[in-house]
Amino acid sequence: MSVYDQIAQARSSAIGEIEQVDDMESLTALEPMLFGKKSTLGSLKRLMSEVDEAERAEVGQALNQAQTDVRDAHTAIKERFIAQNRRFQLETERLDLTESLAANKRGHLHLVTQTMERLEDVFVGMGFTVSEGPQAETDWYNFEALNLPAAHPARSMFDTLYLDLGERTEIGDGEGGEATNILLRTHTSPVQIRVMESSPPPIYTVCPGRVFRRDTADASHMPVFHQIEGLVVDHGISLTDLAGTLNEFTAAYFGGAIRSRLRPSYFPFTEPSAEFDITCVICEGDGCQTCQRTGWIELGGCGMVHPNVLANCGIDSEEWTGFAFGFGIDRLALMRYGIKDLRDMYTNDVRFLEQF
Ligand code: PHE
């Protein structure tokens, strides 16, 4: 058989092989047989030295042409597979968006997310940083470090959801490697602890996030809701700084007509503790149904960080003092927009959501 016949045969058998392949995987597997040194055309190339000097150029050209033809056939089928895979992927990952397309609706952030972001903006404007922490917490961060040991009666303030980890109901992440329960955080206060543990004072931070309590959903309660916590630790911080900060925040977020006030209260992690109220945003203090004719609405809790809490985070309470506050974001949005039922925020009815 002449060398030209051998080349022609190698070329057509390679192209024949390519045409038999029916997916990308087998094509990739075939590649060494098409282009490698072990391919028929590859071994013919190595025979070039045995070809007569006079014929070498012509044989070389024939070989190159054959190689180009094989490559072209390979590229064509490869492109076909890529297109096929893409079509398959589009088909399987298809989302039916015709409903929103037909109504020409554009999505936007949920009301709670919008509110959270606005709150963050106001606090960032006042010089605070934003910190986050995990939603599944240990007993230590959610309770113990916050001056709430296991048998503390105030634990009943928080209807806690514990996580069932199957065999591993406890992990060794308590203080000193002690076993501890894992729970869904009942408030954003554990983030305070994490911040104080990981960064030395001065601290000026807010911690927004999702929290969980064992509650039945009704017009004003949800088992999942959102809070924002504030924490300041610095030299010489006193209750007046807390009152001033809350007043400043209230004016910045709600506008000048709305003021804040403190009322004595109790939290295990702050001493002294207070509830903070704001002027009713509906009647601006005149008294209405929403504020039960008092002119004030309760927004959240606050107080001076308890020395035990500072000590649990390795902060010397003789040198540093601080305040903390926390309030619900969902209820804030509810009040601001005069929404009657908290559950409406989470049933994902587009007609409700698109109003905000
Ligand atoms: N963590 C408290 C709650 O969820 C609120 C709070 C935060 C109170 C900070 C005082 C200081 O009820």
Coordinates of C-alpha atoms and ligand atoms in Angstrom, one line a residue, residues 146 157-158 186-190 192 211 213 225 227-230 266-267 269-270 273-274 300-304 323-327, ligand 1:
L146 CA -25.1 36.5 79.4
M157 CA -38.4 34.8 79.4
F158 CA -37.1 32.9 76.4
T186 CA -33.6 33.4 71.1
H187 CA -32.1 36.9 70.7
T188 CA -29.2 38.6 69.0
S189 CA -27.4 39.1 72.4
P190 CA -25.0 36.1 71.8
Q192 CA -22.4 40.7 71.7
V211 CA -34.0 34.9 66.0
R213 CA -38.7 31.4 69.9
F225 CA -38.4 37.1 63.8
Q227 CA -33.8 41.8 66.1
I228 CA -31.1 44.4 66.1
E229 CA -28.8 44.6 69.0
G230 CA -26.5 47.5 69.9
Y266 CA -35.1 43.8 84.3
F267 CA -32.7 41.8 82.1
F269 CA -27.4 40.7 81.3
T270 CA -27.8 44.4 82.1
S273 CA -32.0 47.6 82.9
A274 CA -34.7 49.5 81.1
G300 CA -37.1 47.1 73.1
G301 CA -34.9 46.4 76.0
C302 CA -31.6 48.0 77.1
G303 CA -29.2 48.6 80.0
M304 CA -25.7 48.9 81.2
F323 CA -24.4 49.6 77.4
A324 CA -26.5 47.3 75.2
F325 CA -29.9 47.5 73.6
G326 CA -32.1 45.3 71.4
F327 CA -35.4 45.5 69.6
Ligands
PHE1 N1 -32.0 40.4 74.4 C1 -33.1 41.1 74.9 C2 -34.4 40.4 74.4 O1 -34.4 39.8 73.4 C3 -33.2 42.5 74.6 C4 -32.0 43.3 75.2 C5 -30.8 43.5 74.5 C6 -32.1 43.8 76.5 C7 -29.8 44.2 75.1 C8 -31.1 44.5 77.1 C9 -29.9 44.7 76.4 O2 -35.4 40.5 75.0

